[in-house]
CSV table of C-alpha atoms and ligand atoms in Angstrom, one decimal:
chain,number,residue,atom,x,y,z
A,144,MET,CA,-4.8,-9.1,10.8
A,145,VAL,CA,-3.6,-8.8,7.0
A,146,CYS,CA,-1.3,-12.2,7.0
A,147,ALA,CA,-4.7,-14.2,8.5
A,148,ALA,CA,-6.7,-12.6,5.9
A,149,ALA,CA,-4.1,-11.7,2.6
A,150,GLY,CA,-4.8,-15.8,2.5
A,151,ALA,CA,-7.9,-16.1,1.5
A,152,ARG,CA,-8.2,-13.3,-1.2
A,153,GLY,CA,-6.5,-14.2,-4.7
A,154,ILE,CA,-9.5,-16.1,-6.9
A,155,LEU,CA,-7.8,-15.3,-9.9
A,156,ALA,CA,-10.2,-15.0,-13.5
A,157,GLU,CA,-8.3,-18.2,-14.7
A,158,ALA,CA,-10.0,-19.7,-11.6
A,159,SER,CA,-13.4,-18.6,-12.4
A,160,ASN,CA,-13.1,-19.2,-15.6
A,161,SER,CA,-14.4,-22.6,-15.8
A,162,VAL,CA,-17.4,-21.7,-14.0
A,163,SER,CA,-20.7,-22.6,-16.4
A,164,ASP,CA,-22.9,-19.7,-15.9
A,165,VAL,CA,-25.1,-17.5,-18.0
A,166,SER,CA,-24.1,-14.3,-14.9
A,167,LYS,CA,-20.8,-15.8,-13.7
A,168,LEU,CA,-18.8,-13.3,-12.3
A,169,ILE,CA,-15.1,-12.8,-12.5
A,170,GLN,CA,-13.0,-11.4,-10.2
A,171,ILE,CA,-10.3,-9.1,-11.5
A,172,ASP,CA,-6.9,-9.2,-9.7
A,173,ASP,CA,-3.9,-6.8,-11.2
A,174,ASP,CA,-1.2,-9.7,-9.5
A,175,HIS,CA,0.1,-6.8,-6.9
A,176,PHE,CA,0.9,-6.5,-3.6
A,177,HIS,CA,-2.0,-3.7,-2.2
A,178,ASP,CA,-1.5,-0.9,0.8
A,179,HIS,CA,-3.5,-1.4,3.4
A,180,CYS,CA,-4.1,2.0,4.5
A,181,GLY,CA,-3.7,5.6,3.5
A,182,VAL,CA,-4.3,8.6,6.5
A,183,PHE,CA,-4.7,12.2,6.0
A,184,GLY,CA,-5.1,14.9,9.0
A,185,ILE,CA,-5.7,19.1,9.0
A,186,PHE,CA,-5.8,20.7,12.1
A,187,GLY,CA,-6.6,24.3,11.8
A,188,HIS,CA,-8.9,25.3,9.5
A,189,PRO,CA,-12.1,25.9,8.9
A,190,GLU,CA,-12.3,23.3,6.5
A,191,ALA,CA,-10.9,20.9,7.8
A,192,SER,CA,-13.4,18.0,7.2
A,193,LYS,CA,-12.9,19.1,2.8
A,194,LEU,CA,-9.9,19.7,3.0
A,195,THR,CA,-9.3,15.9,4.5
A,196,TYR,CA,-11.9,14.5,1.4
A,197,LEU,CA,-9.6,16.2,-0.6
A,198,GLY,CA,-6.7,14.4,0.9
A,199,LEU,CA,-8.1,10.9,1.3
A,200,TYR,CA,-9.3,11.4,-2.5
A,201,ALA,CA,-5.5,12.1,-3.7
A,202,LEU,CA,-4.1,8.8,-1.3
A,203,GLN,CA,-7.1,6.7,-2.9
A,204,HIS,CA,-4.2,4.0,-4.4
A,205,ARG,CA,-3.9,3.3,-0.8
A,206,GLY,CA,-7.1,1.7,-0.4
A,207,GLN,CA,-10.2,1.3,-1.7
A,208,GLU,CA,-12.4,-0.6,0.3
A,209,SER,CA,-13.8,1.9,2.6
A,210,ALA,CA,-13.0,5.5,4.2
A,211,GLY,CA,-13.8,7.5,7.6
A,212,ILE,CA,-13.1,11.5,8.4
A,213,ALA,CA,-13.3,11.9,12.5
A,214,SER,CA,-13.7,15.5,12.6
A,215,SER,CA,-13.3,17.9,16.0
A,216,ASP,CA,-15.3,20.5,17.0
A,217,GLY,CA,-14.0,21.8,20.4
A,218,SER,CA,-16.6,20.1,22.3
A,219,ASP,CA,-17.0,16.6,20.3
A,220,VAL,CA,-15.8,14.7,17.8
A,221,HIS,CA,-18.0,13.2,15.1
A,222,ILE,CA,-17.5,10.4,12.2
A,223,HIS,CA,-18.6,9.4,9.5
A,224,LYS,CA,-17.3,6.2,7.7
A,225,SER,CA,-18.6,3.5,5.2
A,226,LEU,CA,-17.8,1.3,2.5
A,227,GLY,CA,-16.7,2.3,-0.9
A,228,HIS,CA,-14.6,4.8,-2.4
A,229,VAL,CA,-13.8,8.5,-0.6
A,230,GLN,CA,-15.5,10.0,-3.8
A,231,GLU,CA,-18.8,7.9,-3.4
A,232,ILE,CA,-18.8,7.9,0.7
A,233,PHE,CA,-18.3,11.6,1.2
A,234,THR,CA,-21.1,14.1,0.1
A,235,PRO,CA,-21.4,17.8,0.7
A,236,GLU,CA,-24.0,16.7,3.0
A,237,VAL,CA,-22.2,13.9,4.8
A,238,ILE,CA,-19.3,16.5,5.1
A,239,GLY,CA,-21.6,19.1,6.7
A,240,HIS,CA,-22.4,16.6,9.6
A,241,LEU,CA,-18.0,16.3,10.2
A,242,PRO,CA,-17.9,20.1,11.5
A,243,GLY,CA,-14.8,21.7,13.5
A,244,THR,CA,-11.5,22.6,12.3
A,245,ALA,CA,-9.6,19.2,12.4
A,246,ALA,CA,-10.1,15.9,11.2
A,247,ILE,CA,-8.5,12.9,10.5
A,248,GLY,CA,-9.5,10.6,7.8
A,249,HIS,CA,-8.2,7.1,7.1
A,250,THR,CA,-9.3,5.1,3.5
A,251,ARG,CA,-8.9,1.0,3.8
A,252,TYR,CA,-8.1,-1.7,1.4
A,253,SER,CA,-9.6,-5.0,2.8
A,254,THR,CA,-9.3,-8.6,1.9
A,255,ALA,CA,-12.0,-11.1,0.8
A,256,GLY,CA,-14.3,-11.8,3.9
A,257,ASP,CA,-12.8,-8.5,5.5
A,258,THR,CA,-14.9,-6.0,3.6
A,259,THR,CA,-16.3,-5.1,6.8
A,260,LEU,CA,-17.4,-1.3,8.1
A,261,ILE,CA,-16.9,-3.0,11.1
A,262,ASN,CA,-13.3,-2.6,10.5
A,263,ALA,CA,-13.7,0.8,8.5
A,264,GLN,CA,-11.5,3.7,10.2
A,265,PRO,CA,-10.6,6.1,12.2
A,266,ILE,CA,-11.6,3.6,15.4
A,267,VAL,CA,-13.3,6.8,17.8
A,268,ILE,CA,-13.5,5.7,21.9
A,269,ASP,CA,-14.5,7.6,24.9
A,270,CYS,CA,-12.2,6.6,27.6
A,271,ASN,CA,-11.1,8.0,31.0
A,272,LYS,CA,-8.9,10.3,28.4
A,273,GLY,CA,-11.4,11.6,26.6
A,274,LYS,CA,-13.3,10.8,23.2
A,275,VAL,CA,-10.5,10.0,20.6
A,276,ALA,CA,-10.3,8.8,16.8
A,277,LEU,CA,-7.7,7.0,15.6
A,278,GLY,CA,-6.5,6.3,11.8
A,279,HIS,CA,-3.9,3.3,11.6
A,280,ASN,CA,-1.4,2.7,8.4
A,281,GLY,CA,0.2,-0.5,8.8
A,282,ASN,CA,0.6,-3.5,10.6
A,283,LEU,CA,1.6,-4.8,14.2
A,284,THR,CA,3.4,-8.0,15.0
A,285,ASN,CA,2.1,-9.0,17.7
A,286,ALA,CA,-1.1,-7.9,18.4
A,287,LEU,CA,-2.6,-11.3,18.2
A,288,GLU,CA,-0.5,-12.2,21.5
A,289,LEU,CA,-1.7,-8.9,23.4
A,290,ARG,CA,-5.0,-8.6,21.8
A,291,ARG,CA,-5.5,-12.7,23.9
A,292,LYS,CA,-3.7,-10.7,26.6
A,293,LEU,CA,-6.6,-7.5,27.0
A,294,GLU,CA,-9.1,-10.3,26.4
A,295,HIS,CA,-8.1,-12.3,29.0
A,296,ARG,CA,-8.3,-9.2,31.5
A,297,GLY,CA,-11.3,-8.0,30.4
A,298,SER,CA,-11.0,-6.0,27.0
A,299,ILE,CA,-14.6,-6.7,25.0
A,300,PHE,CA,-13.0,-6.1,21.2
A,301,GLN,CA,-15.5,-4.9,18.5
A,302,THR,CA,-12.8,-5.2,15.3
A,303,THR,CA,-10.9,-7.7,14.0
A,304,SER,CA,-7.9,-5.1,13.2
A,305,ASP,CA,-5.0,-5.0,15.2
A,306,THR,CA,-5.1,-1.5,15.9
A,307,GLU,CA,-7.9,-1.8,18.5
A,308,VAL,CA,-5.2,-3.4,20.2
A,309,ILE,CA,-3.7,0.3,20.2
A,310,VAL,CA,-7.1,1.9,21.7
A,311,HIS,CA,-7.2,-0.9,23.9
A,312,LEU,CA,-3.6,-0.1,25.5
A,313,VAL,CA,-4.0,3.7,25.6
A,314,ALA,CA,-7.6,3.2,27.2
A,315,ARG,CA,-5.8,1.1,30.1
A,316,SER,CA,-2.6,2.9,30.1
A,317,ALA,CA,-2.3,4.5,34.2
A,318,ALA,CA,-0.3,7.3,32.7
A,319,ARG,CA,-2.1,10.6,33.3
A,320,ASN,CA,-2.3,12.1,30.1
A,321,LEU,CA,-3.2,11.2,26.3
A,322,PRO,CA,0.6,11.5,24.9
A,323,GLY,CA,1.7,9.7,28.0
A,324,ALA,CA,-0.9,6.7,27.5
A,325,LEU,CA,-0.1,7.1,23.1
A,326,ALA,CA,3.5,6.0,24.6
A,327,ASP,CA,3.0,4.0,26.8
A,328,ALA,CA,0.5,1.7,24.5
A,329,LEU,CA,3.1,2.2,21.3
A,330,SER,CA,6.2,0.5,24.0
A,331,GLN,CA,4.1,-2.8,24.0
A,332,VAL,CA,3.3,-3.1,20.2
A,333,GLU,CA,6.0,-4.4,17.2
A,334,GLY,CA,5.9,-3.7,13.6
A,335,ALA,CA,5.2,-1.1,11.0
A,336,TYR,CA,2.7,2.1,12.2
A,337,SER,CA,1.8,5.3,10.8
A,338,LEU,CA,-1.0,6.6,12.8
A,339,LEU,CA,-2.8,10.0,13.4
A,340,VAL,CA,-5.1,10.8,17.0
A,341,LEU,CA,-7.7,13.2,17.3
A,342,THR,CA,-9.8,14.0,20.3
A,343,ARG,CA,-11.5,17.2,21.5
A,344,ASP,CA,-8.9,20.1,20.7
A,345,GLU,CA,-5.6,18.2,19.3
A,346,MET,CA,-4.3,16.0,16.5
A,347,TYR,CA,-1.1,13.5,17.1
A,348,ALA,CA,0.6,12.6,14.0
A,349,ILE,CA,3.1,9.5,15.1
A,350,ARG,CA,5.4,6.7,13.3
A,351,ASP,CA,6.5,3.7,14.8
A,352,PRO,CA,10.4,3.8,15.4
A,353,ARG,CA,11.6,1.8,12.3
A,354,GLY,CA,9.6,4.1,9.9
A,355,PHE,CA,8.2,1.1,8.0
A,356,ARG,CA,5.1,3.4,6.5
A,357,PRO,CA,5.7,7.2,5.5
A,358,LEU,CA,3.8,9.9,7.3
A,359,VAL,CA,5.1,13.4,6.2
A,360,LEU,CA,3.9,16.9,8.2
A,361,GLY,CA,2.4,20.1,5.6
A,362,ARG,CA,1.4,23.8,6.0
A,363,PHE,CA,-1.7,24.8,4.5
A,364,ASP,CA,-3.3,28.0,5.0
A,365,GLY,CA,-2.2,28.5,8.2
A,366,ALA,CA,-3.2,25.6,9.7
A,367,TRP,CA,-1.3,22.0,9.7
A,368,ALA,CA,-1.4,19.1,7.3
A,369,VAL,CA,-0.2,15.5,8.0
A,370,GLY,CA,-0.4,12.6,5.8
A,371,SER,CA,0.3,9.4,4.4
A,372,GLU,CA,1.6,10.6,0.8
A,373,THR,CA,2.9,14.1,-0.4
A,374,CYS,CA,0.6,13.7,-4.1
A,375,ALA,CA,-2.1,14.5,-0.9
A,376,PHE,CA,-0.2,18.0,-0.2
A,377,ASP,CA,-0.3,19.2,-3.5
A,378,LEU,CA,-3.8,18.6,-4.0
A,379,ILE,CA,-4.7,21.2,-1.6
A,380,ASP,CA,-1.8,23.3,-2.1
A,381,ALA,CA,0.1,22.8,1.3
A,382,GLU,CA,3.5,23.1,1.3
A,383,TYR,CA,6.0,19.9,2.9
A,384,VAL,CA,7.8,20.5,5.7
A,385,ARG,CA,9.3,17.4,6.5
A,386,GLU,CA,8.7,13.5,7.1
A,387,VAL,CA,7.2,12.7,10.6
A,388,GLU,CA,10.4,10.7,12.0
A,389,PRO,CA,10.4,7.1,13.3
A,390,GLY,CA,10.0,7.3,16.4
A,391,GLU,CA,8.2,10.6,16.5
A,392,MET,CA,5.2,12.2,17.9
A,393,LEU,CA,3.8,15.7,16.9
A,394,ARG,CA,1.3,16.8,19.4
A,395,ILE,CA,-0.3,19.5,17.7
A,396,SER,CA,-2.6,21.9,19.3
A,397,ARG,CA,-3.5,25.8,18.9
A,398,SER,CA,-0.4,26.1,20.7
A,399,GLY,CA,1.4,24.8,17.7
A,400,VAL,CA,3.4,21.9,17.0
A,401,GLU,CA,5.4,19.6,19.8
A,402,SER,CA,7.5,17.1,19.2
A,403,ILE,CA,8.0,13.9,21.5
A,404,HIS,CA,10.5,11.3,21.1
A,405,PHE,CA,8.5,8.3,22.6
A,406,ALA,CA,10.7,5.9,22.3
A,407,ALA,CA,14.4,4.4,21.4
A,408,GLU,CA,15.8,5.3,18.1
A,409,LYS,CA,16.1,1.5,16.3
A,410,GLN,CA,17.8,0.7,12.8
A,411,HIS,CA,15.2,2.2,10.5
A,412,GLN,CA,13.0,0.1,8.3
A,413,HIS,CA,11.5,2.4,5.2
A,414,CYS,CA,9.3,-0.2,3.3
A,415,ILE,CA,11.4,-0.1,-0.3
A,416,PHE,CA,8.0,-1.2,-2.5
A,417,GLU,CA,6.3,2.2,-1.5
A,418,HIS,CA,9.1,3.5,-4.0
A,419,VAL,CA,8.8,0.1,-6.0
A,420,TYR,CA,4.9,0.0,-6.2
A,421,PHE,CA,2.7,1.3,-3.6
A,422,SER,CA,3.5,5.1,-3.9
A,423,ARG,CA,2.4,7.7,-6.1
A,424,PRO,CA,5.1,8.0,-8.6
A,425,ASP,CA,4.2,12.1,-8.1
A,426,SER,CA,5.1,11.8,-4.0
A,427,LEU,CA,7.9,12.5,-2.5
A,428,ILE,CA,8.7,9.1,0.0
A,429,PHE,CA,10.9,8.6,2.9
A,430,GLY,CA,12.8,12.0,1.8
A,431,ARG,CA,12.7,11.0,-2.5
A,432,PRO,CA,11.1,11.5,-5.0
A,433,VAL,CA,9.3,8.4,-6.0
A,434,ASN,CA,9.4,8.9,-10.0
A,435,GLU,CA,13.1,9.3,-10.0
A,436,SER,CA,13.5,6.0,-8.4
A,437,ARG,CA,11.9,4.4,-10.5
A,438,GLU,CA,13.4,5.5,-13.6
A,439,ARG,CA,16.8,5.0,-12.1
A,440,LEU,CA,15.3,0.9,-10.7
A,441,GLY,CA,14.5,1.1,-15.0
A,442,ARG,CA,18.2,2.1,-16.0
A,443,LEU,CA,20.0,-0.5,-13.5
A,444,LEU,CA,17.7,-3.2,-14.8
A,445,ALA,CA,18.5,-2.1,-18.6
A,446,ARG,CA,22.4,-2.5,-17.1
A,447,GLU,CA,21.7,-5.7,-15.4
A,448,HIS,CA,19.7,-7.3,-18.3
A,449,PRO,CA,19.8,-6.0,-21.7
A,450,VAL,CA,18.6,-7.9,-24.5
A,451,GLU,CA,18.7,-6.8,-28.3
A,452,ALA,CA,15.1,-5.9,-29.1
A,453,ASP,CA,12.9,-2.7,-31.2
A,454,ILE,CA,11.3,-1.5,-29.0
A,455,VAL,CA,10.5,-1.1,-25.0
A,456,THR,CA,7.1,-1.5,-23.6
A,457,PRO,CA,5.8,-1.1,-19.9
A,458,VAL,CA,2.9,-2.7,-18.3
A,459,PRO,CA,0.8,0.5,-17.9
A,460,ASP,CA,0.5,2.9,-15.6
A,461,SER,CA,2.8,1.3,-12.9
A,462,GLY,CA,5.4,-0.1,-15.2
A,463,VAL,CA,6.3,3.1,-17.0
A,464,PRO,CA,8.5,5.1,-15.0
A,465,ALA,CA,11.0,1.8,-15.0
A,466,ALA,CA,10.4,1.5,-18.6
A,467,VAL,CA,11.0,5.0,-19.1
A,468,GLY,CA,14.4,4.4,-17.2
A,469,TYR,CA,15.6,1.4,-19.4
A,470,ALA,CA,14.8,2.9,-22.8
A,471,ALA,CA,17.2,6.0,-21.9
A,472,GLU,CA,19.6,3.8,-20.6
A,473,SER,CA,19.4,1.2,-23.3
A,474,GLY,CA,18.5,3.8,-26.1
A,475,ILE,CA,15.5,1.3,-27.2
A,476,PRO,CA,12.5,3.4,-28.4
A,477,PHE,CA,9.9,3.5,-25.9
A,478,ARG,CA,6.8,2.8,-27.2
A,479,MET,CA,3.2,2.5,-25.3
A,480,GLY,CA,2.3,-0.7,-26.8
A,481,LEU,CA,-0.5,-2.2,-23.8
A,482,ILE,CA,-2.9,0.6,-23.0
A,483,ARG,CA,-4.8,0.4,-19.9
A,484,ASN,CA,-8.3,1.1,-19.4
A,485,HIS,CA,-8.8,3.4,-15.7
A,486,TYR,CA,-12.7,2.4,-15.0
A,487,VAL,CA,-12.1,-1.4,-14.2
A,488,GLY,CA,-13.9,-2.3,-10.6
A,489,ARG,CA,-12.9,-5.6,-9.1
A,490,THR,CA,-15.5,-7.9,-10.5
A,491,PHE,CA,-17.1,-8.4,-13.8
A,492,ILE,CA,-19.5,-11.0,-15.7
A,493,GLU,CA,-18.1,-13.0,-18.4
A,494,PRO,CA,-20.4,-13.6,-21.2
A,495,GLU,CA,-20.8,-17.3,-21.6
A,496,GLN,CA,-19.1,-18.0,-24.8
A,497,ALA,CA,-15.1,-18.3,-22.6
A,498,ILE,CA,-13.0,-15.3,-23.9
A,499,ARG,CA,-9.1,-15.9,-23.4
A,500,ASP,CA,-7.3,-13.6,-20.9
A,501,PHE,CA,-10.6,-11.8,-20.6
A,502,GLY,CA,-9.8,-10.2,-16.5
A,503,VAL,CA,-6.8,-9.0,-18.6
A,504,LYS,CA,-8.0,-7.6,-22.2
A,505,LEU,CA,-10.8,-6.0,-19.6
A,506,LYS,CA,-7.8,-4.1,-18.2
A,507,LEU,CA,-5.1,-4.2,-20.8
A,508,ASN,CA,-5.4,-3.6,-24.7
A,509,PRO,CA,-2.8,-4.0,-26.8
A,510,ILE,CA,-1.7,-1.3,-29.5
A,511,ARG,CA,-1.0,-4.2,-33.1
A,512,ARG,CA,0.0,-2.1,-34.7
A,513,MET,CA,3.0,-1.0,-32.2
A,514,LEU,CA,3.8,-4.7,-31.5
A,515,GLU,CA,3.5,-6.9,-35.4
A,516,GLY,CA,7.0,-8.2,-35.9
A,517,GLN,CA,8.7,-6.8,-33.0
A,518,ARG,CA,10.8,-8.0,-30.4
A,519,VAL,CA,9.8,-6.3,-27.4
A,520,ILE,CA,11.0,-5.9,-23.8
A,521,LEU,CA,8.3,-5.4,-21.8
A,522,VAL,CA,8.8,-3.8,-18.0
A,523,ASP,CA,6.9,-4.4,-14.7
A,524,ASP,CA,7.9,-3.6,-11.4
A,525,SER,CA,7.1,-6.7,-9.6
A,526,LEU,CA,5.8,-10.4,-10.4
A,527,VAL,CA,3.8,-12.2,-7.2
A,528,ARG,CA,2.0,-15.0,-8.5
A,529,GLY,CA,3.0,-14.7,-12.1
A,530,THR,CA,-0.5,-15.8,-13.5
A,531,THR,CA,-1.6,-12.2,-14.9
A,532,SER,CA,2.2,-11.4,-16.3
A,533,ARG,CA,1.5,-15.0,-18.3
A,534,LYS,CA,-1.7,-13.6,-20.3
A,535,ILE,CA,0.0,-10.4,-20.1
A,536,VAL,CA,2.5,-12.0,-22.5
A,537,ARG,CA,0.2,-14.0,-24.4
A,538,LEU,CA,-2.0,-10.9,-25.3
A,539,VAL,CA,1.6,-9.4,-26.3
A,540,ARG,CA,2.6,-12.5,-28.4
A,541,ASP,CA,-1.0,-12.4,-30.2
A,542,ALA,CA,-0.4,-8.6,-31.3
A,543,GLY,CA,1.9,-10.1,-33.4
A,544,ALA,CA,5.4,-9.6,-31.1
A,545,THR,CA,7.8,-12.3,-32.5
A,546,GLU,CA,9.8,-12.1,-28.8
A,547,VAL,CA,8.7,-10.8,-25.4
A,548,HIS,CA,11.6,-9.9,-23.1
A,549,VAL,CA,9.9,-9.5,-19.4
A,550,ARG,CA,12.3,-7.3,-17.3
A,551,VAL,CA,11.0,-6.8,-13.8
A,552,SER,CA,12.3,-3.9,-12.0
A,553,CYS,CA,12.4,-5.3,-8.5
A,554,PRO,CA,14.3,-8.6,-7.5
A,555,PRO,CA,11.8,-12.0,-6.9
A,556,THR,CA,9.3,-11.8,-4.5
A,557,ILE,CA,10.0,-14.3,-2.1
A,558,SER,CA,8.0,-13.4,1.4
A,559,PRO,CA,5.2,-12.4,2.1
A,560,CYS,CA,4.7,-8.8,3.9
A,561,TYR,CA,3.8,-8.4,7.7
A,562,TYR,CA,4.0,-4.9,8.2
A,563,GLY,CA,0.5,-3.4,6.6
A,564,ILE,CA,0.5,-4.5,2.7
A,565,ASP,CA,-1.7,-7.2,1.8
A,566,THR,CA,0.0,-10.0,-0.4
A,567,PRO,CA,-0.6,-13.6,-1.0
A,568,ARG,CA,0.6,-16.7,1.3
A,569,ARG,CA,4.2,-18.0,0.4
A,570,GLU,CA,3.3,-20.9,-0.9
A,571,GLU,CA,1.2,-18.5,-3.6
A,572,LEU,CA,4.5,-16.4,-4.3
A,573,ILE,CA,5.7,-17.5,-7.8
A,574,ALA,CA,9.3,-17.0,-6.9
A,575,ALA,CA,9.4,-18.5,-3.3
A,576,GLN,CA,8.6,-21.7,-5.1
A,577,HIS,CA,10.4,-21.5,-8.3
A,578,SER,CA,13.7,-20.8,-10.2
A,579,VAL,CA,14.1,-17.6,-12.5
A,580,GLU,CA,14.2,-20.3,-15.7
A,581,GLU,CA,10.7,-22.1,-14.5
A,582,ILE,CA,9.6,-18.7,-13.9
A,583,ARG,CA,10.2,-17.6,-17.4
A,584,GLN,CA,9.0,-21.0,-19.1
A,585,PHE,CA,5.5,-20.3,-17.3
A,586,LEU,CA,5.1,-16.6,-18.2
A,587,GLY,CA,6.2,-18.4,-21.9
A,588,ALA,CA,9.0,-16.0,-21.9
A,589,ASP,CA,11.9,-15.2,-24.3
A,590,SER,CA,13.7,-14.0,-21.4
A,591,LEU,CA,13.3,-13.3,-17.6
A,592,GLY,CA,15.4,-10.6,-15.6
A,593,TYR,CA,14.5,-8.8,-12.4
A,594,LEU,CA,16.9,-6.5,-11.0
A,595,SER,CA,18.9,-7.2,-8.1
A,596,LEU,CA,18.5,-6.8,-4.3
A,597,ASP,CA,21.8,-4.5,-4.7
A,598,SER,CA,20.8,-2.4,-7.7
A,599,LEU,CA,17.3,-1.8,-6.0
A,600,ARG,CA,19.1,-0.6,-2.5
A,601,ALA,CA,20.9,1.9,-4.9
A,602,ALA,CA,18.2,2.8,-7.2
A,603,VAL,CA,16.7,4.4,-3.2
A,604,GLU,CA,20.8,5.3,-2.1
A,605,ASP,CA,20.5,3.0,0.6
A,606,THR,CA,24.0,2.7,2.0
A,607,GLU,CA,23.1,2.3,5.8
A,608,GLY,CA,20.6,-0.4,5.6
A,609,ASN,CA,17.9,2.1,6.4
A,610,PHE,CA,15.3,-0.1,3.8
A,611,CYS,CA,13.2,-3.6,4.6
A,612,THR,CA,13.4,-5.6,1.9
A,613,ALA,CA,12.3,-8.4,3.6
A,614,CYS,CA,9.9,-9.7,0.7
A,615,TYR,CA,12.8,-10.0,-1.1
A,616,THR,CA,15.4,-11.7,1.2
A,617,GLY,CA,12.5,-13.8,4.1
A,618,THR,CA,14.6,-11.8,6.6
A,619,TYR,CA,12.4,-9.8,8.6
A,620,PRO,CA,13.2,-7.2,11.3
A,621,THR,CA,11.1,-7.9,14.0
A,622,GLU,CA,10.4,-11.3,15.9
A,623,LEU,CA,7.6,-13.0,13.7
A,624,VAL,CA,7.4,-17.0,14.6
A,625,GLN,CA,3.5,-16.4,16.1
A,626,LEU,CA,2.1,-14.8,12.8
A,627,GLU,CA,4.0,-17.8,10.9
A,628,VAL,CA,1.8,-20.3,12.5
A,629,GLU,CA,-1.1,-18.0,12.2
A,630,ALA,CA,-0.7,-17.9,9.3
A,631,HIS,CA,-0.4,-21.5,8.1
A,632,ARG,CA,-3.5,-22.4,10.5
A,633,GLU,CA,-5.9,-19.9,8.7
A,634,GLY,CA,-4.6,-20.9,5.5
B,229,SF4,S1,8.3,-6.6,3.6
B,229,SF4,FE1,8.4,-6.0,1.4
B,229,SF4,S2,6.4,-4.8,1.5
B,229,SF4,FE2,6.7,-4.8,3.1
B,229,SF4,S3,7.3,-3.3,4.5
B,229,SF4,FE3,9.2,-4.8,4.0
B,229,SF4,S4,9.8,-4.2,2.0
B,229,SF4,FE4,7.4,-3.5,2.3
């Protein structure tokens, strides 16, 4: 479960700096929320596995710990999954063992203590509905309860992933065909799921009735493509057709695409954080270009929190579009005062002689000539624990900035996510415990400004309450009592 494991994470560079050992390892944490998964699938193409590998490659930012592809050649479902990055796992030889004209793939982010192959997806089962592979993006909020009930009735679970709950419910369903069994299973689960299912001769793309996580349909060379984000379509030159609608199940077979509305309509709850941070800026998410949303966040931030300064500098890469928007709105020049190293892994050996802010310096290097003597507006897309931001402020000051004004292109994050995003526990979220002024002092910034919730909604044109904002409000759109209890017990 996401929420339980999330608490175990977050060993920051600062914490391990105190260890006196020549070979001490520091764990790099960028102090952001992390998405858990990306999914991609192709139906009706002779190079289905290769195209799925490329789709997953484009979705690598949604999960970097494990990846898997299941393919179907019409008579059997083949599977390969492993820990690591997509490019490392899927060698030409591996892809050669994934034959067929249909394939689904999954890339997964996991948490400390949870980096196990057993939880890698797709999950494959052979049941009375045939051989079925499942890949899931999202998190179920009643999975624990369902799991206990299923175990009581004799189900034996092989993973700790909530996706397996869906698998067991499908296998136990009395429905005579797979779409019926899927609908039956999904009527019992609560929470977020964008789901791909592959059988010997069909592929299903399913989205929960609230539409928390994205899922899009595309067309490629006569084949059908589905994926978490449109950036995956761009890589293979697939054409974007539309979103899979919330509460919709697409049954894709040789006869074409059949749309089945398997659940009663619910108020949509698209994850607003996909637009703030998770999704790639070149993607279309919930029908909107992410880059446009982010620039708009920056513009609104400039209107809400203006300040006299010389330059606007983003915390790269994710803070760039909002900083562009802030600079455009304020008329203050945009400057890339911090340069990001893109080749940073999650752990590093630090020399015995302590280097101040080593973890952050591995990732970001300030350009002294650009920052020296300047009043800097530092734009970031989110602030979770605040520990990394504090080091970045120090880095910018040490490079000669005379003032550092931090601007965050979303509201204070006060609550964890239970819908498929890895977040720290509430106690670790700096804004859950402290006022804006206290956070400013902690960061060592001259001023601090967060975007308001109204402006966040305005940036994505949410006039009808179609977006989830629970991590900013603490008000969740589904029942959570059991999860909260569990999180405290395991935390
Ligand atoms: S709680 Fe936050 S991160 Fe989670 S789905 Fe809602 S908006 Fe997205």
